[in-house]
Coordinates of C-alpha atoms in Angstrom, one line a residue:
D1 CA 1.3 -1.1 1.6
H2 CA 4.1 0.0 3.1
R3 CA 5.6 -3.0 4.1
S4 CA 5.2 -4.9 0.4
A5 CA 8.3 -4.5 -1.4
P6 CA 6.9 -4.0 -4.9
R7 CA 4.0 -1.5 -4.0
I8 CA 7.2 0.3 -3.1
I9 CA 9.3 -0.1 -6.4
R10 CA 6.7 1.2 -8.0
T11 CA 5.9 3.9 -6.2
L12 CA 9.4 5.1 -6.4
A13 CA 8.9 4.1 -9.9
F14 CA 5.8 6.9 -10.7
Q15 CA 7.9 9.2 -8.4
L16 CA 10.8 9.9 -10.8
A17 CA 8.8 9.4 -13.7
T18 CA 7.2 12.8 -12.3
R19 CA 10.7 14.2 -12.0
L20 CA 12.2 12.8 -15.6
P21 CA 10.5 13.6 -18.7
D22 CA 13.2 11.2 -20.8
Y23 CA 12.5 8.6 -18.7
R24 CA 8.8 9.0 -17.8
K25 CA 8.7 7.8 -22.2
L26 CA 10.7 4.3 -21.9
L27 CA 8.3 3.9 -19.5
L28 CA 5.0 4.6 -21.5
N29 CA 6.7 2.4 -23.9
L30 CA 7.2 -0.5 -21.8
P31 CA 5.1 -3.3 -23.4
E32 CA 4.4 -5.0 -20.2
I33 CA 4.2 -1.5 -18.2
A34 CA -0.6 -2.1 -17.9
E35 CA 0.0 -5.7 -17.0
L36 CA 2.6 -5.2 -13.6
D37 CA 0.2 -7.1 -11.1
R38 CA 2.5 -10.2 -13.3
K39 CA 5.9 -9.5 -12.2
Q40 CA 5.0 -11.3 -8.8
T41 CA 9.2 -10.3 -6.8
A42 CA 10.0 -7.0 -5.7
A43 CA 13.5 -7.7 -7.9
E44 CA 11.5 -8.3 -10.7
L45 CA 9.3 -5.2 -10.9
F46 CA 13.3 -3.5 -10.1
D47 CA 14.7 -3.9 -12.8
Y48 CA 11.7 -3.8 -15.1
L49 CA 10.5 -0.7 -14.1
L50 CA 14.2 1.3 -12.2
A51 CA 16.9 -0.1 -13.6
N52 CA 17.2 -0.9 -17.0
P53 CA 14.5 1.8 -18.4
L54 CA 17.3 4.4 -16.4
K55 CA 20.3 2.7 -18.1
L56 CA 18.5 4.0 -21.6
S57 CA 17.8 7.2 -19.9
I58 CA 20.2 10.7 -21.1
T59 CA 23.1 10.6 -19.5
G60 CA 25.1 13.5 -20.7
G61 CA 24.9 16.2 -18.0
R62 CA 22.6 15.3 -15.6
E63 CA 22.6 16.5 -12.2
R64 CA 23.0 13.5 -9.8
L65 CA 19.6 12.8 -8.1
L66 CA 18.8 11.0 -5.3
I67 CA 16.6 8.7 -4.0
V68 CA 15.6 8.8 -0.7
I69 CA 13.4 5.9 1.9
D70 CA 13.0 6.9 5.5
A71 CA 12.4 4.6 7.7
L72 CA 13.9 1.4 6.3
D73 CA 13.3 -0.6 9.1
E74 CA 9.1 -0.5 8.8
A75 CA 9.1 -2.4 5.8
G76 CA 10.1 -5.1 7.5
G77 CA 8.4 -8.0 9.6
D78 CA 9.1 -11.5 11.8
G79 CA 12.6 -11.1 11.2
R80 CA 13.2 -10.4 7.8
N81 CA 12.5 -7.0 5.5
E82 CA 11.9 -8.1 1.9
L83 CA 12.9 -4.1 0.7
V84 CA 15.9 -3.9 1.7
E85 CA 17.3 -7.8 1.6
M86 CA 16.8 -6.2 -2.4
L87 CA 18.3 -2.8 -1.8
A88 CA 20.9 -4.6 -1.6
R89 CA 21.7 -7.0 -4.2
H90 CA 19.9 -4.8 -7.0
A91 CA 20.7 -1.0 -5.5
P92 CA 24.2 -1.3 -7.5
S93 CA 22.3 -2.1 -10.5
L94 CA 21.3 1.7 -11.2
P95 CA 23.6 4.1 -13.1
D96 CA 26.0 5.9 -11.4
W97 CA 23.9 9.6 -11.6
I98 CA 21.5 8.1 -9.5
G99 CA 22.1 7.8 -5.2
L100 CA 20.1 6.5 -3.2
V101 CA 20.0 7.5 0.7
V102 CA 17.8 5.4 3.1
T103 CA 17.8 6.2 6.8
S104 CA 16.9 2.7 9.2
R105 CA 16.6 2.7 13.1
P106 CA 19.7 0.3 13.7
E107 CA 17.2 -3.3 13.1
S108 CA 19.2 -6.7 12.6
D109 CA 17.3 -7.4 9.5
V110 CA 18.5 -4.2 7.9
R111 CA 22.0 -4.2 9.3
A112 CA 23.1 -7.6 8.4
P113 CA 21.7 -7.2 4.7
L114 CA 23.5 -3.9 4.3
Q115 CA 27.0 -4.7 6.0
G116 CA 28.9 -4.7 4.1
L117 CA 28.5 -0.6 3.2
N118 CA 30.1 1.8 6.0
P119 CA 26.7 3.3 7.4
F120 CA 27.2 7.2 8.3
V121 CA 25.6 7.4 12.2
L122 CA 23.4 9.4 13.3
D123 CA 24.3 10.5 16.8
T124 CA 21.9 12.2 18.5
A125 CA 24.4 13.6 20.8
T126 CA 26.1 15.7 18.0
E127 CA 25.5 19.3 18.4
A128 CA 24.8 20.1 14.9
N129 CA 21.5 17.7 16.5
R130 CA 20.9 19.4 19.1
A131 CA 21.6 23.2 17.2
D132 CA 19.0 21.7 14.8
L133 CA 16.9 21.0 17.9
R134 CA 17.3 23.7 20.0
E135 CA 16.3 25.5 16.5
Y136 CA 12.9 24.0 15.9
L137 CA 12.4 25.2 19.5
R138 CA 12.7 27.8 19.5
H139 CA 10.8 28.2 16.0
E140 CA 7.9 26.4 17.6
L141 CA 6.9 27.3 20.3
A142 CA 7.9 31.8 19.5
P143 CA 4.7 33.3 20.8
K144 CA 4.9 31.0 24.4
L145 CA 9.0 32.5 24.9
Q146 CA 9.2 35.7 23.6
P147 CA 8.5 37.4 26.4
R148 CA 10.2 35.2 28.5
P149 CA 13.5 36.5 30.1
D150 CA 14.3 32.8 30.9
A151 CA 13.4 31.6 27.0
N152 CA 17.0 30.6 26.6
R153 CA 17.1 28.9 29.7
L154 CA 13.9 27.3 29.0
V155 CA 14.8 25.6 24.9
E156 CA 18.3 24.0 27.6
Q157 CA 16.8 22.4 29.7
I158 CA 13.5 20.8 26.8
L159 CA 16.7 20.2 25.1
E160 CA 18.6 18.1 27.9
K161 CA 15.3 16.1 28.5
S162 CA 14.8 15.2 24.6
E163 CA 17.5 13.0 25.0
G164 CA 18.5 14.3 20.9
V165 CA 14.4 12.7 20.1
F166 CA 13.3 15.2 17.5
L167 CA 9.8 13.1 17.4
Y168 CA 10.2 14.0 21.6
A169 CA 10.4 17.9 20.2
E170 CA 7.9 17.6 18.2
R171 CA 5.6 16.1 21.4
F172 CA 6.4 18.6 23.6
C173 CA 5.0 21.3 21.5
D174 CA 2.4 19.9 20.8
D175 CA 1.6 19.2 24.6
V176 CA 2.6 23.1 25.3
Q177 CA -0.1 24.1 22.3
R178 CA -2.3 22.0 23.9
G179 CA -1.8 23.4 27.3
H180 CA -0.9 20.0 28.6
L181 CA 2.2 21.2 29.3
S182 CA 4.0 24.7 30.8
L183 CA 6.3 26.1 30.8
D184 CA 6.2 27.9 34.5
H185 CA 7.1 24.6 36.0
P186 CA 9.9 23.0 34.0
E187 CA 9.8 20.1 36.7
Q188 CA 7.3 18.7 35.5
F189 CA 9.2 18.5 31.6
P190 CA 9.3 14.6 31.1
Q191 CA 12.0 12.9 30.0
G192 CA 12.8 11.7 27.1
L193 CA 10.1 9.5 24.9
G194 CA 9.2 7.5 26.5
G195 CA 8.9 9.9 29.5
I196 CA 6.4 12.1 27.5
F197 CA 3.9 9.3 26.5
F198 CA 4.1 8.3 29.6
Q199 CA 3.4 11.6 31.0
Y200 CA 0.0 11.1 27.3
F201 CA -1.3 7.7 29.6
Q202 CA -1.2 9.5 33.1
R203 CA -3.0 12.1 31.5
Q204 CA -5.5 10.4 29.3
F205 CA -6.4 7.7 31.9
P206 CA -5.4 7.8 35.7
D207 CA -7.1 5.8 37.0
V208 CA -5.3 2.5 36.2
E209 CA -7.1 -0.3 36.5
K210 CA -10.3 1.2 34.4
F211 CA -7.6 1.5 32.1
R212 CA -6.4 -1.9 32.3
K213 CA -10.7 -3.5 31.8
D214 CA -11.5 -0.6 29.0
V215 CA -9.1 0.0 27.1
R216 CA -5.9 -2.4 26.9
P217 CA -8.3 -4.8 25.6
A218 CA -8.3 -3.3 22.6
L219 CA -5.3 -1.7 22.4
R220 CA -4.2 -4.9 22.0
A221 CA -5.6 -6.2 19.0
I222 CA -4.8 -2.5 17.5
L223 CA -0.8 -3.8 18.2
A224 CA -0.9 -7.3 17.5
A225 CA -2.2 -6.0 14.3
R226 CA -0.5 -7.1 11.3
E227 CA -1.0 -3.9 9.6
P228 CA -3.4 -0.8 10.3
L229 CA -6.4 -2.9 12.6
P230 CA -10.0 -2.0 10.7
V231 CA -11.9 -0.8 13.4
E232 CA -14.5 -2.6 12.2
I233 CA -12.6 -5.7 13.9
L234 CA -12.4 -3.9 17.7
Q235 CA -16.4 -3.7 17.4
R236 CA -17.1 -7.0 16.6
L237 CA -14.9 -8.1 19.4
F238 CA -16.1 -6.1 21.7
N239 CA -20.0 -5.9 20.4
W240 CA -19.9 -1.9 20.2
Q241 CA -22.2 0.2 19.1
D242 CA -20.7 3.4 16.7
E243 CA -21.3 5.3 19.0
E244 CA -19.1 3.2 21.7
L245 CA -16.4 2.8 19.0
R246 CA -16.1 7.0 19.1
D247 CA -16.2 6.9 21.5
F248 CA -13.1 5.0 22.0
T249 CA -11.3 6.6 19.2
R250 CA -11.3 9.8 20.7
L251 CA -9.7 8.8 24.4
L252 CA -6.9 7.5 22.1
G253 CA -6.4 10.5 20.8
S254 CA -3.8 12.0 18.0
L255 CA -1.3 8.3 19.4
F256 CA -3.5 6.9 17.3
P257 CA -4.9 8.3 14.6
V258 CA -7.8 7.2 12.7
A259 CA -8.1 7.0 9.0
T260 CA -8.7 5.2 5.7
A261 CA -8.3 2.3 3.4
P262 CA -8.7 1.4 0.1
C263 CA -11.2 -1.0 -0.1
S264 CA -9.2 -3.6 -2.0
R265 CA -6.3 -3.1 0.1
M266 CA -8.6 -4.3 2.6
T267 CA -11.3 -6.8 0.9
H268 CA -8.1 -8.8 -1.0
Y269 CA -9.9 -9.9 -3.3
D270 CA -8.6 -10.3 -7.2
A271 CA -9.5 -11.9 -9.7
A272 CA -6.1 -14.3 -10.9
F273 CA -6.4 -15.9 -7.9
P274 CA -9.6 -18.7 -9.8
H275 CA -10.0 -20.6 -6.7
L276 CA -10.7 -18.3 -4.4
R277 CA -15.1 -17.6 -4.3
A278 CA -16.4 -14.8 -4.4
L279 CA -14.2 -12.6 -1.7
H280 CA -16.2 -9.2 -3.2
Y281 CA -19.2 -10.3 -1.7
A282 CA -17.9 -8.6 1.9
T283 CA -16.1 -5.6 -0.5
P284 CA -17.8 -2.3 1.5
K285 CA -19.1 0.4 -0.1
T286 CA -16.7 3.0 0.8
D287 CA -13.3 3.0 2.6
P288 CA -13.3 1.2 5.7
E289 CA -11.3 2.3 8.7
V290 CA -8.5 1.5 10.2
I291 CA -6.3 2.7 13.2
N292 CA -2.6 1.9 14.6
A293 CA -0.3 4.0 16.3
Y294 CA 1.1 7.0 14.8
H295 CA 4.3 6.1 15.3
K296 CA 5.9 2.6 15.9
S297 CA 8.3 3.8 18.8
L298 CA 4.9 4.0 20.7
A299 CA 4.1 0.5 19.8
D300 CA 7.4 -0.6 21.1
W301 CA 6.8 1.8 24.0
L302 CA 3.7 0.7 24.9
T303 CA 5.1 -3.4 24.6
S304 CA 7.4 -2.7 26.9
G305 CA 7.4 -4.3 30.2
E306 CA 9.8 -2.1 32.1
Q307 CA 9.7 0.9 29.5
A308 CA 5.2 1.5 29.8
S309 CA 5.4 0.1 33.2
S310 CA 1.6 -0.1 34.7
Y311 CA 0.8 1.0 30.9
F312 CA 2.0 -2.0 29.5
V313 CA 0.3 -3.9 26.5
S314 CA 0.3 -7.7 25.8
S315 CA 1.1 -7.8 21.9
I316 CA 0.6 -11.6 22.5
E317 CA -2.3 -11.3 24.4
G318 CA -4.2 -9.0 21.1
H319 CA -2.9 -12.2 19.0
R320 CA -4.8 -14.2 21.1
S321 CA -8.2 -12.4 21.1
L322 CA -7.5 -11.9 17.2
V323 CA -7.3 -15.6 17.0
E324 CA -10.4 -16.0 18.7
L325 CA -13.3 -14.2 16.5
G326 CA -11.5 -15.7 13.7
L327 CA -12.0 -19.4 14.4
K328 CA -15.6 -18.3 16.0
E329 CA -16.6 -16.8 12.6
L330 CA -14.5 -19.0 10.6
H331 CA -16.9 -21.8 12.6
Q332 CA -19.9 -20.4 12.8
T333 CA -19.8 -17.8 9.9
P334 CA -17.4 -18.3 7.2
R335 CA -19.1 -15.6 5.0
A336 CA -19.1 -13.1 6.6
M337 CA -15.6 -13.4 8.3
S338 CA -14.1 -10.3 8.0
P339 CA -11.7 -9.8 5.4
Y340 CA -8.5 -8.9 7.2
L341 CA -8.5 -11.6 9.4
V342 CA -9.5 -13.9 6.5
C343 CA -6.0 -13.0 5.1
N344 CA -4.1 -12.5 8.5
L345 CA -6.0 -15.3 10.6
L346 CA -2.8 -17.8 9.9
Q347 CA -0.3 -15.8 10.8
H348 CA -1.8 -14.6 14.6
I349 CA -1.8 -17.6 14.8
T350 CA 2.4 -18.2 14.1
G351 CA 1.8 -15.4 17.3
M352 CA 0.3 -17.5 19.9
G353 CA 2.9 -20.0 19.1
D354 CA -0.2 -22.6 19.1
V355 CA 1.0 -25.2 16.8
A356 CA -2.6 -27.3 17.4
Q357 CA -4.8 -24.6 15.7
L358 CA -2.7 -23.4 13.2
R359 CA -2.4 -27.2 12.5
D360 CA -6.5 -27.0 12.2
V361 CA -6.9 -23.8 10.1
L362 CA -4.5 -25.5 7.9
N363 CA -6.4 -28.1 7.3
D364 CA -9.9 -26.1 6.9
Q365 CA -11.1 -26.4 3.0
W366 CA -13.7 -23.2 3.1
Y367 CA -10.0 -21.8 4.4
W368 CA -7.7 -23.2 1.6
E369 CA -10.5 -21.5 -1.0
H370 CA -10.7 -17.7 0.1
S371 CA -8.3 -17.2 1.8
P372 CA -4.9 -15.1 0.5
A373 CA -1.9 -15.9 2.9
F374 CA -0.9 -18.9 0.8
Y375 CA 0.7 -15.6 -2.0
R376 CA 2.5 -13.8 0.7
D377 CA 6.1 -14.5 1.6
D378 CA 5.1 -13.5 5.3
L379 CA 2.9 -16.6 5.8
Y380 CA 5.3 -18.8 5.3
G381 CA 8.2 -17.3 7.5
C382 CA 6.0 -16.7 10.3
L383 CA 5.2 -20.6 9.9
T384 CA 8.0 -22.1 10.1
Q385 CA 9.0 -19.7 14.0
A386 CA 6.2 -21.9 15.1
M387 CA 7.5 -25.7 13.2
S388 CA 9.7 -27.5 12.0
L389 CA 9.9 -26.8 8.5
E390 CA 8.7 -30.8 7.6
D391 CA 6.0 -30.0 10.0
V392 CA 5.3 -26.7 7.6
L393 CA 5.4 -28.9 4.4
A394 CA 3.2 -32.0 5.5
A395 CA 0.5 -29.0 6.8
L396 CA 1.1 -27.4 3.3
A397 CA 0.5 -30.2 1.4
P398 CA -3.4 -31.2 1.3
A399 CA -4.1 -26.9 0.5
F400 CA -1.4 -26.8 -2.1
S401 CA -3.0 -30.7 -3.4
F402 CA -6.1 -28.9 -3.3
F403 CA -4.7 -26.0 -5.5
A404 CA -3.6 -28.0 -7.9
Q405 CA -6.4 -30.1 -8.9
Q406 CA -7.8 -26.6 -9.2
A407 CA -5.9 -25.5 -11.7
A408 CA -6.1 -28.7 -13.1
A409 CA -10.3 -28.9 -13.1
R410 CA -10.6 -25.8 -14.8
S411 CA -9.0 -27.1 -18.0
P412 CA -11.7 -28.6 -20.1
T413 CA -10.7 -32.4 -20.6
K414 CA -8.3 -31.7 -19.3
L415 CA -7.0 -29.0 -21.9
G416 CA -8.2 -31.5 -24.8
Y417 CA -9.3 -30.3 -28.1
T418 CA -10.0 -27.1 -26.9
L419 CA -5.9 -26.2 -27.0
F420 CA -4.9 -29.7 -28.5
P421 CA -6.8 -30.2 -31.8
H422 CA -4.0 -32.8 -33.0
E423 CA -4.8 -35.4 -30.3
P424 CA -7.4 -37.0 -31.4
G425 CA -10.3 -38.5 -29.7
V426 CA -11.1 -35.5 -27.2
I427 CA -14.3 -33.8 -26.2
F428 CA -15.0 -30.2 -26.0
D429 CA -18.6 -28.2 -26.1
G430 CA -17.4 -26.5 -29.9
G431 CA -16.7 -27.0 -33.4
T432 CA -18.1 -29.4 -35.8
P433 CA -19.5 -33.3 -34.9
V434 CA -17.6 -36.6 -36.4
Y435 CA -18.8 -38.0 -39.0
G436 CA -21.7 -40.2 -36.9
A437 CA -21.6 -40.0 -33.9
T438 CA -24.3 -39.0 -31.4
D439 CA -25.2 -36.8 -28.5
T440 CA -25.6 -38.8 -25.5
G441 CA -27.0 -36.5 -23.3
K442 CA -23.4 -35.6 -21.6
S443 CA -21.0 -34.5 -24.8
L444 CA -20.4 -34.7 -28.4
E445 CA -16.7 -36.1 -30.2
Y446 CA -15.5 -33.6 -32.2
S447 CA -13.0 -33.1 -34.5
I448 CA -11.8 -30.3 -36.4
P449 CA -8.5 -31.1 -38.8
R450 CA -5.0 -29.8 -37.2
G451 CA -4.3 -26.2 -37.9
G452 CA -7.5 -25.6 -39.2
V453 CA -9.0 -23.6 -36.1
E454 CA -6.8 -21.5 -33.4
P455 CA -7.9 -22.8 -29.8
P456 CA -10.6 -20.6 -27.9
R457 CA -8.6 -17.4 -26.3
E458 CA -10.5 -17.2 -23.4
V459 CA -10.0 -21.2 -22.4
L460 CA -6.4 -20.8 -22.7
Y461 CA -6.6 -17.5 -20.3
D462 CA -8.2 -19.5 -17.9
F463 CA -6.6 -22.2 -17.7
V464 CA -2.9 -19.9 -17.5
K465 CA -4.7 -18.4 -14.7
C466 CA -5.1 -21.2 -12.6
C467 CA -1.8 -22.5 -13.0
H468 CA -0.8 -18.9 -12.2
S469 CA -2.8 -19.8 -9.1
T470 CA -0.5 -22.5 -7.6
F471 CA 2.2 -20.9 -9.1
L472 CA 1.8 -17.6 -6.5
S473 CA 2.2 -19.8 -3.3
T474 CA 4.3 -22.0 -4.1
S475 CA 6.8 -19.8 -5.1
A476 CA 5.7 -17.9 -2.3
L477 CA 6.5 -19.9 -0.2
L478 CA 9.8 -21.0 -2.0
R479 CA 11.0 -16.8 -1.6
G480 CA 9.3 -16.6 2.3
V481 CA 11.6 -20.3 3.1
P482 CA 14.7 -20.1 1.1
N483 CA 15.5 -23.2 1.4
P484 CA 17.1 -26.5 -0.8
T485 CA 14.8 -28.8 1.2
T486 CA 11.7 -26.1 -0.4
A487 CA 13.3 -26.8 -3.6
E488 CA 13.0 -29.9 -4.0
W489 CA 9.6 -30.2 -2.8
Y490 CA 8.7 -28.1 -4.5
R491 CA 9.5 -29.4 -8.4
S492 CA 8.0 -32.8 -6.7
F493 CA 4.7 -30.9 -5.9
W494 CA 4.7 -29.3 -9.1
K495 CA 5.7 -32.2 -11.2
Q496 CA 3.1 -34.9 -9.1
S497 CA -0.1 -32.3 -9.7
G498 CA 0.3 -32.4 -13.4
L499 CA 0.8 -29.1 -14.4
Q500 CA 4.5 -29.7 -15.3
A501 CA 3.2 -31.7 -18.4
T502 CA -0.2 -29.8 -19.5
L503 CA 3.1 -26.3 -19.2
D504 CA 5.4 -29.1 -21.7
D505 CA 2.6 -29.2 -23.8
I506 CA 1.4 -26.1 -24.6
E507 CA 4.8 -24.7 -25.2
R508 CA 5.9 -27.4 -27.2
Y509 CA 2.2 -26.8 -29.6
Y510 CA 2.5 -22.9 -29.4
D511 CA 6.5 -23.8 -30.3
S512 CA 6.2 -21.8 -33.1
C513 CA 3.5 -19.2 -32.6
A514 CA 3.7 -15.6 -31.4
F515 CA 0.0 -16.4 -28.8
S516 CA 0.3 -14.4 -26.4
L517 CA -1.2 -16.2 -23.5
A518 CA 0.7 -19.2 -25.1
H519 CA 3.6 -16.8 -24.1
R520 CA 2.1 -16.4 -20.8
A521 CA 2.1 -20.3 -19.6
M522 CA 5.5 -20.3 -21.0
E523 CA 6.1 -17.6 -18.4
L524 CA 5.0 -19.2 -15.6
S525 CA 7.2 -22.2 -16.5
W526 CA 10.3 -20.2 -16.5
Q527 CA 9.7 -17.7 -13.5
I528 CA 9.0 -20.9 -11.4
D529 CA 12.3 -22.1 -12.9
E530 CA 14.1 -18.5 -12.2
V531 CA 13.0 -19.6 -8.7
V532 CA 15.0 -22.8 -8.3
K533 CA 18.0 -21.3 -9.5
K534 CA 18.0 -18.7 -7.3
V535 CA 17.7 -21.2 -4.3
M536 CA 20.2 -23.7 -5.7
S537 CA 22.8 -20.5 -6.1
A538 CA 22.6 -19.8 -2.7
Q539 CA 24.1 -23.1 -1.5
P540 CA 26.9 -24.7 -2.1
A541 CA 27.1 -27.5 -5.4
S542 CA 27.9 -29.6 -2.4
K543 CA 25.0 -29.3 0.3
N544 CA 22.4 -28.9 -2.4
P545 CA 20.1 -31.5 -3.0
L546 CA 19.5 -30.9 -6.3
S547 CA 22.7 -29.7 -7.6
N548 CA 23.0 -33.9 -8.8
S549 CA 19.3 -33.5 -10.8
T550 CA 17.9 -32.8 -13.7
T551 CA 16.8 -28.8 -14.6
Q552 CA 16.2 -29.7 -18.3
G553 CA 11.9 -29.1 -18.5
K554 CA 10.3 -26.7 -17.3
A555 CA 9.7 -26.8 -13.4

């Protein structure tokens, strides 16, 4: 969840609402505050929840407010950071009395979007930073330093070893308090954060060969995971009993904590995706346990062969083990497939760079029917790392055609008389039989005067949900691969699927009606148009293959 830009925007809005009563009232009165899942992008949520309501809040005499986001680099992945890109474009729309402060390691996917700003570099070598570290060490180690005449000298030695990194000081103090380090032996103080990690692994796993045989295989999967890994995946990978799993997690200690994750997050089931076939069968009765590295610096150290040395862990091999498990379950027992792998299998295959297996899974209809991966922006960024854009579009065509067929099939008789009673000769499952009609054993024809009966709302709602699922998958492709070629392919796909004409029919029929569900259908086409416009506007007109095409209709 910490990598989900829309989720972070919603959290920021909640936190602001707890501090600003006038803003809270504005939020509670927003017409769609209870239906935020309809806002598909972080940019939409930013404007709807933050920028627009805050501009309407009281400004006179208000104290300046700061929103602080720490470790912004950890919200990214696969060379992109949606949260950074969104903030770079939309943060200037906040009112003047709100400032935004972000901290980040100097990763390229953070620096590039923010290159127009002049960042303040937090130099660990400054005396101000050293003074903070010095004060922290004296406070945390006070009981052990107090009786020692060499206390000041010890603090300075620890300070030098820390290389100015607070995380080092935190781990050092924890090791001293646990008895793993002694202030009586300063020659044993580890050098830098890497030294802390290396000393920890030497202490926990003195037998390197045993570590490589019994521990490293599981660490591969944990470090390759795209989100905290469900511990039941480890049990499936290594056929562990509960006792063996607990032995392993205890062995890793505090550097790899086990926590719980909400069921909804792990099952990825959402009724808004009507083609997904009952993923809720895998919903556990209690929140599942997950495991991951306590800090990104630990994962970076372990996956660096130069730094971790004999404790090096290959994330590529981790992808391989997760893919092997996922493919085995997909081909043998798909209904028992781990929800984590249902959602992340394709991304792990791209991590291996195995194009052949990638094509196989993209051609698996069971996977189309069950995986919400197609609605996640990061999937398409991953695919284009392993294949050319043309190959990605060709490989996705069968899956996207399936989504379109599902959407069309869910509308009875192509929506027919149920939605458009002014169209003659259609069939639907209710109303008054046409005079002289007979029951053929299949269905009856019905006729209701135009305007006499409103179409059943549940039928329209069901169809709109199907259109929504198709929109989600294809717009995720656009956002994940913002390229004019993708936009052209997408516009063509939407037209060929037959859904464009149906949406146009809904708009025409309900043109003068204030019908919320019809508005929902129209809103989908507006959203599609907006996404295409953004992609087009980002390209020079001379290079844009869509610049001369007609954009009057709803895409």
